[in-house]
Tab-separated table of C-alpha atoms and ligand atoms in Angstrom:
chain	number	residue	atom	x	y	z
C	315	MET	CA	107.652	92.013	86.421
C	316	ALA	CA	103.959	92.787	86.905
C	317	ARG	CA	102.784	94.857	89.825
C	318	ARG	CA	102.204	92.447	92.692
C	319	ALA	CA	98.770	93.807	93.612
C	320	LEU	CA	97.495	92.863	90.158
C	321	GLU	CA	99.443	89.692	89.439
C	322	SER	CA	97.036	87.489	91.404
C	323	PHE	CA	94.152	88.466	89.111
C	324	GLY	CA	95.734	86.740	86.098
C	325	THR	CA	93.903	86.948	82.759
C	326	SER	CA	90.202	87.886	82.892
C	327	VAL	CA	87.899	84.852	82.856
C	328	PHE	CA	86.058	86.463	79.910
C	329	THR	CA	89.219	86.521	77.796
C	330	VAL	CA	90.110	82.967	78.756
C	331	TYR	CA	86.698	81.483	77.953
C	332	SER	CA	86.156	83.430	74.731
C	333	GLN	CA	89.533	82.130	73.519
C	334	LEU	CA	88.614	78.571	74.507
C	335	ALA	CA	85.232	78.906	72.770
C	336	ARG	CA	86.939	80.010	69.540
C	337	ARG	CA	89.527	77.236	69.754
C	338	HIS	CA	86.867	74.530	70.182
C	339	ASP	CA	84.293	76.138	67.880
C	340	ALA	CA	81.866	76.224	70.801
C	341	ILE	CA	78.722	78.357	70.969
C	342	ASN	CA	79.782	81.188	73.237
C	343	LEU	CA	77.293	81.767	76.057
C	344	GLY	CA	80.224	82.909	78.206
C	345	GLN	CA	81.399	86.497	77.833
C	346	GLY	CA	78.451	88.884	77.832
C	347	PHE	CA	78.392	90.444	74.374
C	348	PRO	CA	75.558	90.203	71.837
C	349	ASP	CA	76.035	88.194	68.640
C	350	PHE	CA	73.987	90.887	66.874
C	351	ASP	CA	74.521	94.569	66.236
C	352	GLY	CA	72.939	97.500	68.005
C	353	PRO	CA	70.213	99.397	66.102
C	354	THR	CA	71.129	100.692	62.638
C	355	TRP	CA	69.644	104.109	63.483
C	356	ILE	CA	72.305	104.505	66.199
C	357	GLN	CA	75.066	103.256	63.902
C	358	ASP	CA	73.883	105.758	61.286
C	359	ALA	CA	74.052	108.492	63.919
C	360	ALA	CA	77.717	107.598	64.547
C	361	ARG	CA	78.551	107.704	60.832
C	362	ASP	CA	76.748	110.996	60.588
C	363	ALA	CA	78.619	112.385	63.614
C	364	MET	CA	81.948	111.524	61.963
C	365	ARG	CA	80.884	113.236	58.742
C	366	ARG	CA	79.755	116.278	60.698
C	367	GLY	CA	83.261	116.603	62.138
C	368	HIS	CA	82.941	115.102	65.642
C	369	ASN	CA	86.388	113.604	65.246
C	370	GLN	CA	88.632	115.443	67.695
C	371	TYR	CA	88.762	115.254	71.489
C	372	ALA	CA	85.484	115.895	73.223
C	373	PRO	CA	85.520	118.057	76.361
C	374	SER	CA	86.959	115.912	79.151
C	375	PRO	CA	83.711	115.685	81.207
C	376	GLY	CA	81.863	114.690	78.042
C	377	ALA	CA	80.186	116.178	74.975
C	378	THR	CA	77.500	118.672	75.995
C	379	ARG	CA	74.803	116.913	73.937
C	380	LEU	CA	75.393	113.565	75.635
C	381	ARG	CA	75.680	115.073	79.121
C	382	GLU	CA	72.362	116.793	78.497
C	383	ALA	CA	70.769	113.561	77.252
C	384	VAL	CA	71.999	111.676	80.344
C	385	ALA	CA	70.821	114.547	82.557
C	386	ALA	CA	67.378	114.403	80.947
C	387	THR	CA	66.988	110.698	81.762
C	388	THR	CA	68.510	110.788	85.270
C	389	GLY	CA	67.636	114.204	86.716
C	390	TYR	CA	71.255	115.275	87.316
C	391	ASP	CA	72.776	118.598	86.290
C	392	ALA	CA	74.523	118.238	82.922
C	393	GLU	CA	77.142	120.870	83.650
C	394	ARG	CA	78.374	119.764	87.073
C	395	GLU	CA	76.990	116.298	87.868
C	396	VAL	CA	77.379	114.127	84.748
C	397	THR	CA	80.698	112.715	83.478
C	398	ILE	CA	80.968	110.683	80.280
C	399	THR	CA	83.453	107.821	80.490
C	400	SER	CA	84.913	104.998	78.385
C	401	GLY	CA	82.226	102.551	79.413
C	402	ALA	CA	81.039	101.766	82.901
C	403	THR	CA	84.389	100.048	83.449
C	404	GLU	CA	86.200	103.385	83.321
C	405	ALA	CA	83.459	105.086	85.351
C	406	ILE	CA	84.033	102.535	88.134
C	407	ALA	CA	87.810	102.901	87.827
C	408	ALA	CA	87.600	106.708	87.904
C	409	ALA	CA	85.235	106.665	90.898
C	410	LEU	CA	87.526	104.367	92.871
C	411	CYS	CA	90.663	106.231	91.800
C	412	GLY	CA	89.113	109.596	92.631
C	413	LEU	CA	87.598	108.605	95.966
C	414	LEU	CA	89.857	106.017	97.631
C	415	GLU	CA	92.989	106.457	99.729
C	416	PRO	CA	95.514	103.627	100.060
C	417	GLY	CA	94.490	101.333	102.910
C	418	ASP	CA	90.764	102.012	102.486
C	419	GLU	CA	88.315	99.131	102.371
C	420	VAL	CA	85.669	98.686	99.712
C	421	LEU	CA	82.631	96.542	100.442
C	422	THR	CA	80.585	94.743	97.836
C	423	PHE	CA	78.259	91.785	97.487
C	424	GLU	CA	79.675	88.423	96.479
C	425	PRO	CA	79.561	87.325	93.699
C	426	PHE	CA	80.919	90.553	92.199
C	427	TYR	CA	81.924	91.785	88.771
C	428	ASP	CA	85.565	90.920	88.236
C	429	SER	CA	86.848	94.454	87.729
C	430	TYR	CA	85.852	95.471	91.270
C	431	PRO	CA	88.638	93.773	93.260
C	432	ALA	CA	91.200	94.622	90.572
C	433	CYS	CA	90.209	98.303	90.632
C	434	ALA	CA	90.327	98.366	94.417
C	435	ALA	CA	93.800	96.795	94.303
C	436	MET	CA	95.045	99.311	91.714
C	437	ASN	CA	94.180	102.027	94.204
C	438	GLY	CA	95.854	100.356	97.162
C	439	ALA	CA	92.491	99.440	98.693
C	440	THR	CA	91.066	96.037	99.548
C	441	LEU	CA	87.726	94.581	98.604
C	442	LYS	CA	85.649	92.716	101.170
C	443	ALA	CA	82.554	90.838	100.129
C	444	VAL	CA	79.231	90.161	101.835
C	445	PRO	CA	77.699	86.981	100.407
C	446	LEU	CA	74.518	86.686	98.393
C	447	ARG	CA	73.619	83.032	98.745
C	448	ALA	CA	72.015	80.921	96.019
C	449	PRO	CA	69.266	80.410	95.033
C	450	ALA	CA	67.563	83.617	96.324
C	451	PHE	CA	70.740	85.736	96.288
C	452	THR	CA	69.621	87.955	99.171
C	453	PHE	CA	71.961	89.290	101.860
C	454	ASP	CA	71.820	89.040	105.621
C	455	ARG	CA	71.338	92.487	107.156
C	456	ASP	CA	73.403	91.719	110.278
C	457	GLU	CA	76.193	90.183	108.236
C	458	LEU	CA	76.220	93.354	106.140
C	459	GLU	CA	76.339	95.590	109.210
C	460	ARG	CA	79.200	93.572	110.698
C	461	ALA	CA	81.272	93.884	107.519
C	462	PHE	CA	81.744	97.643	107.942
C	463	THR	CA	84.880	98.814	109.746
C	464	GLU	CA	86.363	102.235	110.395
C	465	ARG	CA	88.347	101.811	107.164
C	466	THR	CA	85.309	101.178	104.956
C	467	ARG	CA	85.130	104.059	102.523
C	468	LEU	CA	82.619	102.909	99.935
C	469	PHE	CA	80.140	100.224	98.979
C	470	LEU	CA	80.276	99.046	95.379
C	471	LEU	CA	76.758	97.980	94.479
C	472	ASN	CA	75.518	96.388	91.258
C	473	THR	CA	71.795	96.255	90.492
C	474	PRO	CA	70.470	94.504	88.423
C	475	HIS	CA	73.232	92.175	89.469
C	476	ASN	CA	75.747	90.302	87.310
C	477	PRO	CA	76.073	87.270	87.555
C	478	THR	CA	73.055	86.377	89.750
C	479	GLY	CA	70.361	88.357	87.899
C	480	ARG	CA	69.117	89.771	91.215
C	481	VAL	CA	67.229	93.088	91.158
C	482	PHE	CA	67.530	94.621	94.624
C	483	ARG	CA	64.292	95.771	96.230
C	484	GLU	CA	63.763	99.241	97.651
C	485	LYS	CA	63.744	97.840	101.220
C	486	GLU	CA	67.111	96.130	100.680
C	487	LEU	CA	68.567	99.352	99.302
C	488	THR	CA	67.153	101.363	102.198
C	489	ASP	CA	68.838	98.950	104.640
C	490	LEU	CA	72.112	99.183	102.737
C	491	LEU	CA	71.976	102.978	102.607
C	492	ALA	CA	71.246	103.137	106.346
C	493	CYS	CA	74.399	101.076	107.034
C	494	CYS	CA	76.384	103.306	104.694
C	495	ALA	CA	75.035	106.435	106.402
C	496	ARG	CA	76.023	105.091	109.843
C	497	HIS	CA	79.555	104.444	108.604
C	498	ASP	CA	79.816	107.579	106.453
C	499	CYS	CA	80.274	105.550	103.261
C	500	ILE	CA	79.652	106.440	99.646
C	501	VAL	CA	77.702	104.041	97.419
C	502	VAL	CA	79.083	103.534	93.922
C	503	SER	CA	76.170	102.003	92.061
C	504	ASP	CA	76.785	100.073	88.849
C	505	GLU	CA	73.477	100.037	86.966
C	506	VAL	CA	74.531	98.912	83.483
C	507	TYR	CA	71.585	96.464	83.299
C	508	GLU	CA	69.000	99.070	84.406
C	509	HIS	CA	66.800	98.405	81.332
C	510	LEU	CA	67.052	94.598	81.417
C	511	LEU	CA	64.241	93.554	83.736
C	512	PHE	CA	61.802	90.626	83.686
C	513	ASP	CA	58.532	89.514	85.300
C	514	GLY	CA	57.488	93.053	86.234
C	515	HIS	CA	60.603	93.791	88.294
C	516	ARG	CA	61.370	97.474	88.637
C	517	HIS	CA	64.823	99.032	88.752
C	518	VAL	CA	65.404	101.195	91.828
C	519	SER	CA	68.564	103.251	91.877
C	520	PRO	CA	69.906	103.932	95.375
C	521	ALA	CA	70.405	107.476	94.074
C	522	SER	CA	66.614	107.895	94.170
C	523	LEU	CA	66.721	107.143	97.919
C	524	ASP	CA	69.827	109.035	99.093
C	525	ARG	CA	71.086	111.250	96.271
C	526	ASP	CA	74.005	112.846	98.138
C	527	ARG	CA	75.649	109.529	98.987
C	528	VAL	CA	75.516	107.854	95.582
C	529	VAL	CA	77.525	107.715	92.368
C	530	ARG	CA	75.165	106.348	89.729
C	531	ILE	CA	76.942	104.584	86.862
C	532	SER	CA	75.540	103.224	83.638
C	533	SER	CA	76.553	102.643	80.054
C	534	ALA	CA	75.342	102.230	76.488
C	535	ALA	CA	76.941	98.795	76.166
C	536	LYS	CA	74.091	96.543	77.266
C	537	THR	CA	71.139	98.864	76.724
C	538	PHE	CA	71.945	99.472	73.070
C	539	SER	CA	73.827	96.215	72.297
C	540	LEU	CA	76.989	98.201	71.544
C	541	THR	CA	79.526	96.708	73.934
C	542	GLY	CA	82.415	97.639	71.642
C	543	TRP	CA	81.657	101.351	71.734
C	544	LYS	CA	82.648	101.829	75.368
C	545	VAL	CA	80.526	104.842	76.208
C	546	GLY	CA	79.368	105.107	79.810
C	547	TRP	CA	78.605	107.730	82.438
C	548	ALA	CA	78.814	108.541	86.120
C	549	CYS	CA	76.225	110.820	87.736
C	550	ALA	CA	76.790	112.243	91.211
C	551	PRO	CA	76.511	115.436	93.270
C	552	GLU	CA	79.167	118.004	92.485
C	553	PRO	CA	81.831	117.090	95.102
C	554	LEU	CA	81.766	113.418	94.049
C	555	SER	CA	81.655	114.309	90.351
C	556	ALA	CA	84.665	116.599	90.796
C	557	ALA	CA	86.646	113.697	92.304
C	558	ILE	CA	85.631	111.412	89.428
C	559	ARG	CA	86.522	114.024	86.814
C	560	ASN	CA	89.952	114.513	88.401
C	561	ALA	CA	90.727	110.840	87.804
C	562	HIS	CA	88.935	110.593	84.445
C	563	GLN	CA	90.940	113.432	82.871
C	564	PHE	CA	94.175	111.493	83.435
C	565	LEU	CA	92.848	107.995	82.762
C	566	VAL	CA	91.472	108.603	79.254
C	567	PHE	CA	90.802	112.384	79.153
C	568	CYS	CA	87.616	111.796	77.153
C	569	ALA	CA	85.458	109.057	75.618
C	570	PRO	CA	85.264	108.717	71.783
C	571	ALA	CA	83.678	111.902	70.416
C	572	PRO	CA	81.536	110.614	67.500
C	573	LEU	CA	80.184	107.740	69.592
C	574	GLN	CA	79.194	110.177	72.322
C	575	ASP	CA	77.141	112.097	69.770
C	576	ALA	CA	75.467	108.895	68.543
C	577	ILE	CA	74.624	107.729	72.073
C	578	ALA	CA	73.129	111.162	72.758
C	579	CYS	CA	70.874	110.539	69.752
C	580	ALA	CA	70.069	107.048	71.132
C	581	LEU	CA	69.025	108.400	74.535
C	582	GLU	CA	67.034	111.246	72.971
C	583	GLN	CA	65.019	108.943	70.709
C	584	ALA	CA	64.841	105.551	72.456
C	585	GLU	CA	61.605	106.165	74.338
C	586	GLU	CA	59.623	107.604	71.412
C	587	ARG	CA	60.819	104.769	69.161
C	588	GLY	CA	59.515	102.216	71.682
C	589	TYR	CA	63.051	100.879	71.927
C	590	TYR	CA	63.130	99.906	75.624
C	591	ASP	CA	59.879	97.918	75.523
C	592	ALA	CA	60.968	95.998	72.428
C	593	PHE	CA	64.395	95.410	73.986
C	594	ARG	CA	62.872	93.908	77.118
C	595	SER	CA	60.435	91.662	75.284
C	596	GLU	CA	63.147	90.328	72.954
C	597	TYR	CA	65.229	89.484	76.002
C	598	ALA	CA	62.275	87.855	77.758
C	599	GLU	CA	62.011	85.479	74.796
C	600	ARG	CA	65.740	84.713	74.816
C	601	ARG	CA	65.621	84.113	78.550
C	602	ALA	CA	62.691	81.690	78.192
C	603	VAL	CA	64.494	79.664	75.506
C	604	LEU	CA	67.618	79.379	77.626
C	605	LEU	CA	65.854	78.592	80.915
C	606	ASP	CA	63.636	75.912	79.311
C	607	GLY	CA	66.660	74.423	77.574
C	608	LEU	CA	68.790	74.334	80.715
C	609	ALA	CA	65.974	72.706	82.673
C	610	ALA	CA	65.483	70.113	79.910
C	611	ALA	CA	69.225	69.415	79.993
C	612	GLY	CA	69.162	68.811	83.744
C	613	LEU	CA	71.152	71.966	84.550
C	614	ALA	CA	68.804	73.567	87.102
C	615	PRO	CA	68.625	77.259	86.129
C	616	ILE	CA	67.986	80.077	88.611
C	617	ALA	CA	65.660	82.474	86.764
C	618	PRO	CA	67.215	85.961	86.716
C	619	GLU	CA	65.039	88.970	87.622
C	620	GLY	CA	67.203	91.169	85.421
C	621	THR	CA	70.451	91.216	83.328
C	622	TYR	CA	71.173	88.830	80.473
C	623	PHE	CA	72.780	86.161	82.605
C	624	ALA	CA	71.411	83.058	84.255
C	625	MET	CA	73.160	80.973	86.855
C	626	ALA	CA	72.560	77.240	86.758
C	627	ASP	CA	73.254	74.476	89.222
C	628	VAL	CA	75.379	71.912	87.404
C	629	ARG	CA	75.544	69.278	90.123
C	630	GLY	CA	72.858	67.183	88.405
C	631	TRP	CA	75.448	66.208	85.783
C	632	ASP	CA	78.095	64.864	88.104
C	633	TRP	CA	80.730	66.358	85.824
C	634	GLY	CA	82.758	68.157	88.449
C	635	ASP	CA	82.592	71.853	89.150
C	636	GLY	CA	83.958	75.256	88.242
C	637	ASP	CA	86.704	75.298	85.625
C	638	ALA	CA	86.634	71.504	85.222
C	639	PHE	CA	82.934	71.568	84.366
C	640	ALA	CA	83.236	74.590	82.067
C	641	GLN	CA	86.138	73.006	80.167
C	642	ARG	CA	84.267	69.737	79.646
C	643	LEU	CA	81.212	71.662	78.510
C	644	ILE	CA	83.279	73.386	75.831
C	645	GLU	CA	85.187	70.306	74.711
C	646	GLU	CA	82.465	67.652	74.847
C	647	VAL	CA	79.244	69.624	74.306
C	648	GLY	CA	80.477	72.633	72.323
C	649	VAL	CA	78.945	75.300	74.578
C	650	ALA	CA	80.926	77.901	76.523
C	651	ALA	CA	79.735	79.280	79.883
C	652	ILE	CA	81.572	81.108	82.664
C	653	PRO	CA	82.654	79.336	85.879
C	654	PRO	CA	81.963	82.055	88.436
C	655	GLY	CA	84.955	81.411	90.724
C	656	SER	CA	86.589	84.726	89.884
C	657	PHE	CA	83.441	86.562	90.995
C	658	TYR	CA	83.907	85.221	94.520
C	659	GLU	CA	86.182	85.987	97.451
C	660	HIS	CA	85.153	82.694	99.048
C	661	GLU	CA	85.229	80.350	96.052
C	662	GLU	CA	83.345	77.671	97.986
C	663	HIS	CA	80.226	79.868	97.723
C	664	ALA	CA	80.397	79.360	93.943
C	665	ALA	CA	80.133	75.582	94.313
C	666	GLY	CA	77.986	73.935	91.657
C	667	LEU	CA	77.207	77.180	89.813
C	668	ILE	CA	77.915	78.226	86.249
C	669	ARG	CA	76.831	81.367	84.372
C	670	PHE	CA	75.164	81.353	80.952
C	671	ALA	CA	74.715	84.562	78.910
C	672	PHE	CA	71.606	84.913	76.738
C	673	CYS	CA	72.541	88.080	74.845
C	674	LYS	CA	72.448	85.995	71.662
C	675	GLN	CA	70.013	85.615	68.782
C	676	THR	CA	67.297	83.082	69.577
C	677	PRO	CA	68.612	80.593	66.954
C	678	THR	CA	72.050	80.747	68.643
C	679	ILE	CA	70.506	79.917	72.016
C	680	GLU	CA	68.380	77.185	70.419
C	681	ALA	CA	71.485	75.652	68.854
C	682	ALA	CA	73.226	75.689	72.241
C	683	VAL	CA	70.186	74.063	73.849
C	684	ARG	CA	70.211	71.310	71.193
C	685	ARG	CA	73.814	70.575	72.075
C	686	LEU	CA	73.097	70.623	75.817
C	687	THR	CA	70.134	68.265	75.559
C	688	ARG	CA	71.757	65.859	73.102
J	1510	PMP	N1	79.536	96.368	85.279
J	1510	PMP	C1	78.969	95.173	85.100
J	1510	PMP	C2	78.186	94.565	86.202
J	1510	PMP	C3	79.113	94.504	83.885
J	1510	PMP	O1	78.561	93.316	83.703
J	1510	PMP	C4	79.881	95.099	82.878
J	1510	PMP	C5	80.132	94.337	81.628
J	1510	PMP	N2	79.666	94.922	80.582
J	1510	PMP	C6	80.425	96.367	83.096
J	1510	PMP	C7	80.252	96.950	84.316
J	1510	PMP	C8	81.237	97.062	82.069
J	1510	PMP	O2	80.479	97.922	81.270
J	1510	PMP	P1	81.121	98.654	80.007
J	1510	PMP	O3	81.176	97.657	78.913
J	1510	PMP	O4	80.218	99.792	79.720
J	1510	PMP	O5	82.482	99.105	80.400
J	1511	LIG	N1	80.369	92.268	81.386
J	1511	LIG	C1	80.640	91.147	80.536
J	1511	LIG	C2	80.303	89.866	81.267
J	1511	LIG	O1	80.034	89.862	82.441
J	1511	LIG	C3	82.072	91.037	80.096
J	1511	LIG	C4	82.817	92.290	79.916
J	1511	LIG	C5	84.272	91.995	79.689
J	1511	LIG	O2	84.603	91.115	78.931
J	1511	LIG	N2	85.111	92.671	80.376
J	1511	LIG	O3	80.305	88.853	80.634
């Protein structure tokens, strides 16, 4: 019954492992959602927005207040260059839908976020992946160059990178942009973890290096611990934004109006409230608890430079790999993590790796560590 291009993707690994975690009463360090709420001042802003009558459709490109708040933090033009979407997921979908022709090729780094190949397939395009190899998760410049063909239309980049935690350096981005320029490719840049950085790493958007070539995507989900709100945005020069808006108006028309108003308030006030600094230091603590715990348990962690995920090498346990390992971990230890096979085109590159999320309260992570080290 299902469309053939999508059938092979099955059910998302996040759905599968969250269900398994619930069934086995496991501590869920799998799907990346916080086990705490976003700030009450942002929730209050949403309640207030509803009471002030922000309850009907917003303008399709987004509420003016939120577009202006995004423009103020990114330097784009609110009127023509910012589009508010239903999360980064829809921003990516709208960018691919608005920019791809059937038969086009999309390049990305492997491992990749699982919606990328599905979105490419929905638009009749194919995704090809250039590997980032553990433990450094860097790419080979020549391998990247060789991956481009005359059908390559866009490069789907993610920095900071889920699931490896890599934060791409300016030099790497310059190399990537040079390849894209030679092959006349657009870069769609997924930056949902732009505020989640550790050890002094700095987020560089490729848009700051080659503005005309880049669609810069982000979202409120991770930054404000509000993954259920699904408010995101895509910033790009006018011709690219027009293509995205064409798709967005027929995908969802607009994102939820009162939540747009509340996220505008969040972006307007976050800096002066010291929100981003506190956010990063809380996550640094959570990361330390998880990394120490994984090391103590003999599951060699690879310290992430950004994001709230850590990959670990599970081969020390001799418990098998991939799904087999993740299932045993849930059933016998009571901790859920994500086997990263569905983030890979070449599943053998995922060998021995599993992804833990640390977007959880410290006591939750400590409880998981106690189970892992038992
Ligand atoms: N991109 C990446 C790399 C992600 O990890 C996620 C998961 N949150 C998304 C996009 C989706 O973001 P949103 O929840 O805003 O749709
Ligand atoms: N981005 C989240 C993760 O990587 C999951 C989002 C989702 O469930 N689609 O865990």
